[in-house]
Amino acid sequence: MMAAGSGSSLFDDITAHSGGGVKFVQENAVLAAVNETLASQQLGPSPVAYMGVLMMSLEAAPAQSPAAGAILTLLERTLAAVPPALLASKGARMGQIVVGVSNANVDTPAVLRPALLCVRRLLLALPPRAPDAAKLWRWLLAFTAHSHPKVRQRGQAACAEVQPVLHLLHFLHTAARHLAAADTATLAASVLALPKLGHPLLSRSAVALLKAAAEGDGDGRALPPPVLAAVIDSLLHTACGELFAAAGPTSLPGCESLLTGMRDLYDDQRLGEARGSLMASLGLAARAVGPRAFVERLPIKVSTSDGGEDSSWLLSVLRGHVARATLDFFAAYFVPLQAWLLERAAALGADGRTVEQKNLHNLHEQVWALLPGFCASADDVASSFPALAKTLGTVLNERPELRPPYAKNFLPLLFNLHQAEPAEKREPICEAIGAYAHAAPPALLSDFFRDVLRKLLETAAAGSAADSLEQQGSLLDLLLALAPALSPTEHAPLLWRAVRPLLSHNSPLLQKKAYKALGTLAEHHPSFLTERLADVTAAFDEALPTCHTACKRRRLVCLQALVSRLSAEQLRSAMPAMLGEVVLATKESNVKSRAAAFDALLLVAERAEAAGGPSDAGREEALQGVVVAVCAGLAGKTPHMEVVRAAVVLVKVQLSALPREAVQPLLPRLVPPLLGWCSNKHAHLKYQVRYLMERLVKRFGLEVMTEVTPEEHQRLLTHMRKQKERARRHTDARLAAKAEREAAEAADLDGGGARSRHAEYEALLEDGDQEEEEGGHGHGRGAAAGGLRETFADQSESAASVDLLTAPLAGAAERKRKRRREPDGKIRVAGGGGTPVGAAEEDEMEVDPEDEIVRLGKVAKRKQTGSRKQRGAGKGRATFGANFGDQYAGRKGAKGDVTKPGALQPHAYLPLNPRMLGRKNKRASAETAARLVAGGRRNKGGGKKRG
């Protein structure tokens, strides 16, 4: 063992990686912190000092600290060098700390592996009979069957000293036959704990020992019956049930004989009270292998005669233990079984065998009691339930006694499903809950209602966060689904007391559901509304100023319920205010709200007519009063329409007039109510409010406005910020593109390095120009390219060579030599020899900056180039610099072209423009080419041909 003073060398393999890498990163960090602690306390780096600091760190660290594995790794190295006497005295306390940390990280192998080694070293140091040693041993032994392979391997290695225990069991196996009954009972109670550890070797030895103790030596020393029953009960729970639970579906076919043996054991009368444990173990087996595999090996047989084989008790085993099931198997196996049970029960009833008939009816109920378990675990509900629904509906219709158990089983499942599904998918679930609520026993329904109501009140008291509001809404949906089946005297007042404050809630969602709850109570429990009419009317009037637009329809529906129950005197006093609200609601933007308002208006008129008395004059007078009140309300407007608009205008003025420090303290009270009108439901105010918010953000900054803006409107600020950033990016990109264009133009004029967008064509043409100056044609790259520089010549006396490439696309060097920019910004090209210009004096030419096509004509009349017909035909379409020869067209009615003195011969051409190759310009390119060809065909019959 390493000396106590050489603690600094305990971690050489760890510190070797301190310079970098991915190994022992956390260990080196923890070790550095420990060394700093030792240095601050002026302690030497001894194993005892390291152990003390590491144990303090482990005890003070959080339960699931990321550094727990690193601390335990260092602690295990330290314990190897600590004196055994010290470990023996401190081992119990240290073991508690290590076990506690390990149990908190039971799914973290990085913590469990060093923890197992620490416990192993503590066990080696503790005395054999120490009480804490047995606890640590049982804890360590449990990891020999851990699910993680490395943890399991480390646990088995740490239990290498288990051999003495096995030897002890082997000795007890031989000696148990000769022990007294009392001693044998004590031994059996101790050995029964070993199979619970799940270690195969220990379990096998323990069972062999118990078997020997039960047999005895033949002279009365066998286990007493109570002890034997306890042994069987424990073994059925641990050895059999836990075996199937741990192995799952893989337990078959290997454990098939065990399964059948457990079934056969059921009929053994000597089993006594252990029969319950046997059924529990069979239930664990059924859950592990699934009902299909379970029933295939243990078929359910029903006998109605004495001496027949009967295994109907297996239905009780399956109930509550259905897993890994499919509805398809339920429909294929259990639906025919229940049909046979009903048919056989009817036959027995006809024979007067009422007891057997009742037994079969009980079995029929047990079969259908399995369906909730199948539905909860099946993965084929969508495909298999439609075929089963008809049978289920028929049975529930014909057998009312089956409905309460179904409600008891399905309502909790439906509640959980309702809470898990999104809001848009909850309506069918609410309908199902309402249907089951009508069939549920009153006591069960009362319990469900009170539980949901309690959760609603707790959630409402927790706060008004978005998640809390959503949860309150979902719980209200559950209460609404239960409401029609509730007791009007016991439950309806509780529901009303819970939803009454929500009528004035600032959340439209909760407001709407509160009005819906009131409407449900009025529809299904009229007596409740009649008894509490005054309270409901008062709450209704109080909630009017805060009623959200989205809740108008629900409020009007509730108003109709109130109107139908008001007495004549009450209706007469409430009619003015009621008609004002109803008439204004007919102007709502929502179609359903307007329809509800008109329905309410008709109902008010009907009730007023009925209250007018039996005489026609009284009814006519009552109706006339309603008509007069309605006409007065038609010219009115809601107070919100004008008051809010005036308030928004006032805020605009004050924001411009008041100083910044005077407005900022008022923002928390100004912004939340202002944003309440920024929605699609208030289109006449939405954009005004958004404009105000932009002004406020610009003046006070985004951070200040974020603090005073409610959480549900934070997205508006985010949207405004993104819009501003997007506009800024577009502006920057536009300015950058403009700067690049200006720089390119300047470089082009100055002969800089930037080249035009047709640089490839211009380079090709420059080579051709150089060859022409040298007196050669067709020997440069143009000729080599297959005649791209082919020259077309007119054959007349005044013919001049026209290069169809050079003329429209002048080379960069040629343009640089011939054009200059005047102070007025116009480009002028000097005429001279070889230029296709008729006059010798300086003419003006137009340059298209898009494709750099040089056209003849005056710059001052650039937009007037070509005939009126030509301008009209080309309007809105690109012609890619084509010259259609329209300037040579004769007068109206004349055929052929007209030659002009000093000008080129009539011609038309289409330059090689790369834009024509683009996919977007495909149609325009075809139209341009077709127009050029059409012009040539039109003039083919007379005059000069265009080239």
Tab-separated table of N, CA and C in Angstrom, residues 384-438:
chain	number	residue	atom	x	y	z
A	384	SER	N	-58.354	-0.382	-36.376
A	384	SER	CA	-59.163	-1.493	-35.864
A	384	SER	C	-60.411	-1.053	-35.117
A	385	PHE	N	-60.427	0.163	-34.553
A	385	PHE	CA	-61.573	0.555	-33.743
A	385	PHE	C	-62.849	0.741	-34.559
A	386	PRO	N	-62.793	1.268	-35.811
A	386	PRO	CA	-64.045	1.407	-36.562
A	386	PRO	C	-64.819	0.091	-36.696
A	387	ALA	N	-64.132	-1.011	-36.897
A	387	ALA	CA	-64.822	-2.302	-37.009
A	387	ALA	C	-65.396	-2.754	-35.667
A	388	LEU	N	-64.790	-2.303	-34.582
A	388	LEU	CA	-65.239	-2.698	-33.252
A	388	LEU	C	-66.324	-1.773	-32.706
A	389	ALA	N	-66.425	-0.554	-33.269
A	389	ALA	CA	-67.320	0.454	-32.700
A	389	ALA	C	-68.780	0.019	-32.759
A	390	LYS	N	-69.180	-0.597	-33.856
A	390	LYS	CA	-70.583	-1.008	-33.990
A	390	LYS	C	-70.960	-2.037	-32.926
A	391	THR	N	-70.081	-3.019	-32.730
A	391	THR	CA	-70.347	-4.043	-31.708
A	391	THR	C	-70.395	-3.420	-30.319
A	392	LEU	N	-69.464	-2.527	-30.049
A	392	LEU	CA	-69.439	-1.876	-28.735
A	392	LEU	C	-70.701	-1.053	-28.511
A	393	GLY	N	-71.116	-0.299	-29.542
A	393	GLY	CA	-72.334	0.502	-29.393
A	393	GLY	C	-73.562	-0.362	-29.148
A	394	THR	N	-73.644	-1.493	-29.839
A	394	THR	CA	-74.793	-2.390	-29.653
A	394	THR	C	-74.832	-2.949	-28.231
A	395	VAL	N	-73.664	-3.348	-27.732
A	395	VAL	CA	-73.615	-3.930	-26.385
A	395	VAL	C	-73.954	-2.880	-25.335
A	396	LEU	N	-73.418	-1.683	-25.468
A	396	LEU	CA	-73.719	-0.639	-24.488
A	396	LEU	C	-75.182	-0.229	-24.537
A	397	ASN	N	-75.777	-0.327	-25.710
A	397	ASN	CA	-77.197	0.010	-25.832
A	397	ASN	C	-78.085	-1.061	-25.212
A	398	GLU	N	-77.673	-2.328	-25.373
A	398	GLU	CA	-78.496	-3.427	-24.875
A	398	GLU	C	-78.189	-3.792	-23.431
A	399	ARG	N	-76.988	-3.486	-22.963
A	399	ARG	CA	-76.577	-3.846	-21.599
A	399	ARG	C	-76.230	-2.586	-20.809
A	400	PRO	N	-77.206	-1.886	-20.245
A	400	PRO	CA	-76.915	-0.644	-19.507
A	400	PRO	C	-75.965	-0.840	-18.327
A	401	GLU	N	-75.945	-2.070	-17.779
A	401	GLU	CA	-75.067	-2.288	-16.617
A	401	GLU	C	-73.591	-2.191	-16.970
A	402	LEU	N	-73.251	-2.228	-18.269
A	402	LEU	CA	-71.855	-2.106	-18.673
A	402	LEU	C	-71.384	-0.662	-18.753
A	403	ARG	N	-72.301	0.285	-18.767
A	403	ARG	CA	-71.905	1.674	-18.983
A	403	ARG	C	-71.114	2.273	-17.826
A	404	PRO	N	-71.555	2.127	-16.577
A	404	PRO	CA	-70.746	2.728	-15.489
A	404	PRO	C	-69.305	2.257	-15.430
A	405	PRO	N	-69.030	0.962	-15.552
A	405	PRO	CA	-67.609	0.581	-15.552
A	405	PRO	C	-66.826	1.214	-16.685
A	406	TYR	N	-67.479	1.369	-17.841
A	406	TYR	CA	-66.761	1.995	-18.952
A	406	TYR	C	-66.462	3.451	-18.650
A	407	ALA	N	-67.422	4.144	-18.057
A	407	ALA	CA	-67.171	5.532	-17.693
A	407	ALA	C	-66.035	5.630	-16.682
A	408	LYS	N	-66.020	4.694	-15.734
A	408	LYS	CA	-64.964	4.714	-14.725
A	408	LYS	C	-63.597	4.474	-15.334
A	409	ASN	N	-63.533	3.616	-16.332
A	409	ASN	CA	-62.250	3.286	-16.941
A	409	ASN	C	-61.816	4.303	-17.988
A	410	PHE	N	-62.793	4.830	-18.720
A	410	PHE	CA	-62.443	5.673	-19.851
A	410	PHE	C	-62.316	7.151	-19.501
A	411	LEU	N	-63.052	7.618	-18.513
A	411	LEU	CA	-63.001	9.052	-18.218
A	411	LEU	C	-61.593	9.529	-17.850
A	412	PRO	N	-60.863	8.830	-16.979
A	412	PRO	CA	-59.485	9.291	-16.725
A	412	PRO	C	-58.616	9.274	-17.974
A	413	LEU	N	-58.787	8.248	-18.819
A	413	LEU	CA	-58.011	8.207	-20.060
A	413	LEU	C	-58.359	9.374	-20.966
A	414	LEU	N	-59.640	9.678	-21.065
A	414	LEU	CA	-60.064	10.793	-21.907
A	414	LEU	C	-59.593	12.123	-21.341
A	415	PHE	N	-59.593	12.262	-20.017
A	415	PHE	CA	-59.086	13.496	-19.402
A	415	PHE	C	-57.615	13.703	-19.760
A	416	ASN	N	-56.819	12.646	-19.590
A	416	ASN	CA	-55.389	12.765	-19.908
A	416	ASN	C	-55.166	13.024	-21.394
A	417	LEU	N	-55.949	12.365	-22.234
A	417	LEU	CA	-55.820	12.587	-23.676
A	417	LEU	C	-56.207	14.014	-24.044
A	418	HIS	N	-57.226	14.533	-23.389
A	418	HIS	CA	-57.660	15.916	-23.655
A	418	HIS	C	-56.561	16.908	-23.302
A	419	GLN	N	-55.903	16.692	-22.193
A	419	GLN	CA	-54.845	17.621	-21.791
A	419	GLN	C	-53.610	17.506	-22.667
A	420	ALA	N	-53.388	16.343	-23.281
A	420	ALA	CA	-52.190	16.143	-24.096
A	420	ALA	C	-52.363	16.638	-25.522
A	421	GLU	N	-53.605	16.666	-26.031
A	421	GLU	CA	-53.833	17.039	-27.419
A	421	GLU	C	-53.844	18.564	-27.576
A	422	PRO	N	-53.494	19.078	-28.764
A	422	PRO	CA	-53.623	20.516	-29.017
A	422	PRO	C	-55.075	20.949	-29.025
A	423	ALA	N	-55.301	22.260	-28.913
A	423	ALA	CA	-56.661	22.779	-28.741
A	423	ALA	C	-57.560	22.439	-29.915
A	424	GLU	N	-57.004	22.416	-31.129
A	424	GLU	CA	-57.842	22.177	-32.303
A	424	GLU	C	-58.330	20.738	-32.402
A	425	LYS	N	-57.786	19.803	-31.616
A	425	LYS	CA	-58.189	18.398	-31.672
A	425	LYS	C	-58.980	17.955	-30.449
A	426	ARG	N	-59.413	18.893	-29.611
A	426	ARG	CA	-60.046	18.516	-28.345
A	426	ARG	C	-61.557	18.381	-28.433
A	427	GLU	N	-62.181	18.931	-29.444
A	427	GLU	CA	-63.644	18.919	-29.493
A	427	GLU	C	-64.224	17.507	-29.515
A	428	PRO	N	-63.718	16.580	-30.363
A	428	PRO	CA	-64.270	15.208	-30.300
A	428	PRO	C	-64.055	14.548	-28.947
A	429	ILE	N	-62.939	14.862	-28.298
A	429	ILE	CA	-62.687	14.271	-26.978
A	429	ILE	C	-63.687	14.809	-25.963
A	430	CYS	N	-64.010	16.104	-26.057
A	430	CYS	CA	-65.010	16.678	-25.146
A	430	CYS	C	-66.379	16.039	-25.365
A	431	GLU	N	-66.708	15.750	-26.616
A	431	GLU	CA	-67.976	15.084	-26.887
A	431	GLU	C	-68.008	13.687	-26.262
A	432	ALA	N	-66.881	12.977	-26.359
A	432	ALA	CA	-66.826	11.645	-25.746
A	432	ALA	C	-66.921	11.737	-24.228
A	433	ILE	N	-66.261	12.735	-23.646
A	433	ILE	CA	-66.333	12.906	-22.183
A	433	ILE	C	-67.767	13.200	-21.762
A	434	GLY	N	-68.454	14.046	-22.531
A	434	GLY	CA	-69.846	14.342	-22.199
A	434	GLY	C	-70.729	13.110	-22.271
A	435	ALA	N	-70.491	12.262	-23.278
A	435	ALA	CA	-71.291	11.044	-23.398
A	435	ALA	C	-71.038	10.094	-22.228
A	436	TYR	N	-69.775	9.920	-21.853
A	436	TYR	CA	-69.466	9.039	-20.719
A	436	TYR	C	-69.947	9.643	-19.401
A	437	ALA	N	-69.967	10.978	-19.311
A	437	ALA	CA	-70.422	11.611	-18.068
A	437	ALA	C	-71.886	11.284	-17.792
A	438	HIS	N	-72.702	11.184	-18.842
A	438	HIS	CA	-74.107	10.831	-18.638
A	438	HIS	C	-74.261	9.399	-18.139
